Amino acid sequence: MIQRSLLRQSRAIGSRLYRNPNSNPSRFYTPATRTSTVPVNRASPSRWYSSETNPEPTTGAQASPSEQAAPEAETVPETDDPLKKEVDAKNKEIIDLKDKYLRSVAEFRNLQDRTKRDITAARDFAITRFAKDLVDSVDNLDRALETVPPEKLTDAGDQDLKSLYDGLKMTERILMQTLSKHGLERFDPGANGDRFDPNVHEATFMTKVEGKEDGTVFLTQQKGFSLNGRVIRAAKVGVVKNA
């Protein structure tokens, strides 16, 4: 029993020394006799710490030179660099100026296009009012030619009437050529049997016509006129409707 108690006490002392290496092991040293002449080796307890791998951290006075120079190696953050801030501001200014430049160029080109269209429209349709007033005179000349019966234009008919008809026909042809040079054109949809187009035709009536498709123009009551592709007067026509 005495041996077991001594063994337990030695194990407890060893575990305390392992847990608290800074404790003084000499207090657990019990000499055999007070009159012993054998000197106590104070450095022998250091053998308990030979297995330590993590030494105590050094104090400020014993710090390594690399640790002392670490604060000196710290640089100024990039966000606080005045040169970088100035460069970023200049880049933003360049981007803004480039955007304004591109917008100005686009607006100027759009202005050029609008100006060209306005100039072209002013040149092409400057005589619109004059052309609208002139088409009535052309209609009257056309009606005069239609009143002459075809049988009167034969060699056996009235030669004076035939000469008058030829003169009016020549006048009409020269007039239409002159108007065509300035963009004024006359069109007759009934002569070609065109399909009805509400953009250029005005239907005055609809009727059944044998042998023709629905929606086909079969009669022109009044010829139409266009100026440089723009209709200034729609042709008045009759349209086929068999259904």
Coordinates of C-alpha atoms in Angstrom, one line a residue:
M1 CA 0.0 0.0 0.0
I2 CA 2.8 2.4 0.9
Q3 CA 4.5 1.7 -2.5
R4 CA 1.3 2.4 -4.4
S5 CA 0.7 5.7 -2.6
L6 CA 4.3 6.8 -3.4
L7 CA 3.9 5.9 -7.0
R8 CA 0.7 7.9 -7.2
Q9 CA 2.4 10.9 -5.6
S10 CA 5.3 10.8 -8.0
R11 CA 3.0 10.6 -11.0
A12 CA 0.9 13.6 -9.7
I13 CA 4.1 15.6 -9.2
G14 CA 5.3 14.8 -12.7
S15 CA 2.0 15.8 -14.3
R16 CA 2.0 19.1 -12.5
L17 CA 5.5 19.9 -13.7
Y18 CA 4.5 19.1 -17.3
R19 CA 1.4 21.3 -17.1
N20 CA 3.2 24.2 -15.5
P21 CA 6.8 24.3 -16.8
N22 CA 7.5 27.7 -15.1
S23 CA 7.1 26.3 -11.6
N24 CA 10.1 25.7 -9.6
P25 CA 10.7 21.9 -9.3
S26 CA 13.2 22.4 -6.5
R27 CA 10.3 22.7 -4.0
F28 CA 9.3 19.1 -4.8
Y29 CA 12.9 18.0 -4.2
T30 CA 13.2 16.2 -0.9
P31 CA 16.8 15.4 0.1
A32 CA 17.4 12.2 1.8
T33 CA 19.1 13.8 4.8
R34 CA 19.7 17.4 5.8
T35 CA 23.4 16.6 6.4
S36 CA 24.1 15.4 2.8
T37 CA 27.1 16.9 1.2
V38 CA 26.0 16.2 -2.4
P39 CA 25.3 19.6 -4.1
V40 CA 21.8 20.1 -5.6
N41 CA 22.0 20.6 -9.3
R42 CA 19.6 23.5 -10.0
A43 CA 19.8 23.0 -13.8
S44 CA 18.7 19.4 -13.7
P45 CA 14.9 20.1 -13.8
S46 CA 15.4 21.6 -17.3
R47 CA 15.3 18.0 -18.5
W48 CA 11.6 18.0 -18.1
Y49 CA 11.3 20.6 -20.9
S50 CA 13.5 19.1 -23.5
S51 CA 10.5 17.9 -25.6
E52 CA 9.0 21.4 -26.0
T53 CA 8.7 22.6 -29.7
N54 CA 7.1 26.0 -29.2
P55 CA 9.4 28.3 -27.2
E56 CA 8.1 31.3 -25.3
P57 CA 7.7 34.5 -27.5
T58 CA 10.5 36.9 -27.2
T59 CA 10.1 40.2 -25.6
G60 CA 10.2 43.6 -27.4
A61 CA 13.9 44.0 -26.5
Q62 CA 14.8 40.7 -27.9
A63 CA 12.7 40.9 -31.2
S64 CA 14.5 39.9 -34.4
P65 CA 15.6 42.7 -36.8
S66 CA 13.1 41.5 -39.5
E67 CA 10.2 42.0 -37.0
Q68 CA 11.5 45.4 -36.0
A69 CA 11.7 46.5 -39.7
A70 CA 8.2 45.2 -40.5
P71 CA 6.4 48.4 -39.6
E72 CA 8.8 50.4 -41.6
A73 CA 8.1 48.3 -44.7
E74 CA 4.4 49.2 -44.7
T75 CA 3.4 51.2 -47.7
V76 CA 0.7 53.8 -48.1
P77 CA -2.6 52.3 -49.3
E78 CA -3.4 52.8 -53.0
T79 CA -6.6 54.7 -52.2
D80 CA -4.7 57.4 -50.4
D81 CA -2.2 57.9 -53.2
P82 CA -2.7 61.4 -54.6
L83 CA -1.0 60.6 -57.9
K84 CA -3.4 57.6 -58.5
K85 CA -6.4 59.8 -57.7
E86 CA -5.2 62.4 -60.2
V87 CA -4.8 59.8 -62.9
D88 CA -8.3 58.4 -62.2
A89 CA -9.8 61.8 -62.4
K90 CA -8.0 62.5 -65.7
N91 CA -9.2 59.2 -67.1
K92 CA -12.8 60.0 -66.2
E93 CA -12.5 63.4 -67.8
I94 CA -11.1 61.8 -71.0
I95 CA -14.0 59.4 -71.1
D96 CA -16.5 62.2 -70.6
L97 CA -15.0 64.4 -73.3
K98 CA -14.9 61.5 -75.7
D99 CA -18.6 60.8 -75.1
K100 CA -19.4 64.4 -75.7
Y101 CA -17.3 64.5 -78.8
L102 CA -19.1 61.4 -80.3
R103 CA -22.5 62.8 -79.4
S104 CA -21.6 66.1 -81.1
V105 CA -20.4 64.3 -84.2
A106 CA -23.6 62.2 -84.4
E107 CA -25.8 65.3 -84.0
F108 CA -23.8 67.1 -86.7
R109 CA -24.2 64.2 -89.1
N110 CA -28.0 64.0 -88.3
L111 CA -28.2 67.8 -89.0
Q112 CA -26.4 67.3 -92.3
D113 CA -28.8 64.6 -93.3
R114 CA -31.9 66.6 -92.3
T115 CA -30.5 69.6 -94.2
K116 CA -29.9 67.6 -97.3
R117 CA -33.4 66.1 -97.2
D118 CA -34.9 69.6 -96.7
I119 CA -32.9 71.0 -99.6
T120 CA -33.9 68.1 -101.8
A121 CA -37.6 68.4 -100.9
A122 CA -37.5 72.1 -101.4
R123 CA -35.9 71.7 -104.8
D124 CA -38.2 68.8 -105.9
F125 CA -41.5 70.1 -104.7
A126 CA -41.0 73.9 -105.1
I127 CA -43.4 73.9 -108.1
T128 CA -46.1 71.8 -106.3
R129 CA -48.6 74.6 -106.2
F130 CA -47.8 75.6 -109.8
A131 CA -48.1 71.9 -111.0
K132 CA -51.5 71.6 -109.2
D133 CA -52.8 74.6 -111.1
L134 CA -51.3 73.5 -114.3
V135 CA -52.9 70.0 -114.4
D136 CA -56.4 71.5 -114.9
S137 CA -55.1 73.1 -118.2
V138 CA -53.7 69.8 -119.3
D139 CA -57.0 68.1 -118.5
N140 CA -58.9 70.7 -120.7
L141 CA -56.4 70.1 -123.6
D142 CA -57.0 66.3 -123.2
R143 CA -60.8 66.7 -123.2
A144 CA -60.6 68.8 -126.4
L145 CA -58.7 66.0 -128.2
E146 CA -61.2 63.4 -127.0
T147 CA -64.2 65.3 -128.4
V148 CA -63.0 64.8 -132.0
P149 CA -64.6 61.6 -133.5
P150 CA -62.1 59.1 -134.9
E151 CA -64.0 58.9 -138.2
K152 CA -63.3 62.6 -138.8
L153 CA -59.6 62.0 -138.7
T154 CA -59.5 59.8 -141.8
D155 CA -58.3 61.0 -145.2
A156 CA -61.9 61.3 -146.3
G157 CA -62.8 63.6 -143.4
D158 CA -62.4 67.3 -142.8
Q159 CA -58.7 68.1 -143.4
D160 CA -58.9 71.4 -141.5
L161 CA -60.2 69.5 -138.4
K162 CA -57.6 66.9 -138.8
S163 CA -54.8 69.6 -139.0
L164 CA -56.2 71.2 -135.9
Y165 CA -56.3 67.9 -134.1
D166 CA -52.7 67.2 -135.1
G167 CA -51.6 70.6 -133.9
L168 CA -53.3 70.1 -130.5
K169 CA -51.8 66.6 -130.2
M170 CA -48.3 68.0 -130.9
T171 CA -48.8 70.8 -128.3
E172 CA -49.9 68.3 -125.7
R173 CA -46.9 66.1 -126.4
I174 CA -44.4 68.9 -126.1
L175 CA -46.1 70.2 -122.9
M176 CA -46.0 66.8 -121.3
Q177 CA -42.3 66.4 -122.2
T178 CA -41.6 69.8 -120.6
L179 CA -43.5 68.9 -117.5
S180 CA -41.7 65.5 -117.3
K181 CA -38.3 67.3 -117.2
H182 CA -39.4 69.0 -114.0
G183 CA -40.7 65.7 -112.4
L184 CA -44.5 66.0 -113.3
E185 CA -45.8 62.8 -114.7
R186 CA -49.3 61.8 -115.8
F187 CA -50.6 58.2 -115.3
D188 CA -53.7 56.4 -116.6
P189 CA -54.4 53.2 -114.6
G190 CA -57.5 52.2 -116.8
A191 CA -55.4 52.0 -119.9
N192 CA -53.1 49.3 -118.4
G193 CA -55.7 47.5 -116.3
D194 CA -53.9 48.1 -113.0
R195 CA -55.0 46.8 -109.7
F196 CA -56.7 49.3 -107.5
D197 CA -54.3 51.1 -105.2
P198 CA -55.9 53.5 -102.6
N199 CA -52.6 55.4 -102.4
V200 CA -52.8 56.6 -106.0
H201 CA -56.3 55.9 -107.0
E202 CA -59.7 57.2 -106.1
A203 CA -62.6 54.8 -106.7
T204 CA -65.7 56.7 -107.9
F205 CA -67.8 53.6 -108.5
M206 CA -67.7 49.8 -108.6
T207 CA -69.6 47.5 -111.0
K208 CA -69.6 44.0 -112.5
V209 CA -67.4 43.5 -115.6
E210 CA -67.3 40.2 -117.4
G211 CA -63.8 38.8 -118.0
K212 CA -62.0 41.0 -115.4
E213 CA -60.9 40.2 -111.9
D214 CA -62.2 41.9 -108.8
G215 CA -60.3 45.0 -107.7
T216 CA -59.1 45.8 -111.3
V217 CA -59.4 49.3 -112.7
F218 CA -61.4 49.2 -116.0
L219 CA -62.2 52.9 -116.5
T220 CA -60.4 56.2 -115.8
Q221 CA -62.6 59.2 -115.4
Q222 CA -59.8 61.6 -114.6
K223 CA -56.1 60.9 -115.0
G224 CA -53.7 61.3 -112.1
F225 CA -50.5 63.3 -111.7
S226 CA -47.4 62.8 -109.6
L227 CA -44.5 65.1 -108.9
N228 CA -41.1 63.4 -108.3
G229 CA -42.9 60.3 -107.1
R230 CA -45.4 62.1 -104.8
V231 CA -49.0 62.0 -105.9
I232 CA -50.4 65.5 -106.2
R233 CA -53.7 64.3 -107.6
A234 CA -55.1 60.8 -107.5
A235 CA -56.7 59.2 -110.5
K236 CA -60.5 58.8 -110.4
V237 CA -61.3 55.4 -111.6
G238 CA -64.0 52.7 -111.8
V239 CA -63.3 49.4 -110.1
V240 CA -64.5 45.8 -111.0
K241 CA -66.6 44.0 -108.4
N242 CA -68.1 40.8 -109.6
A243 CA -68.8 39.2 -106.2

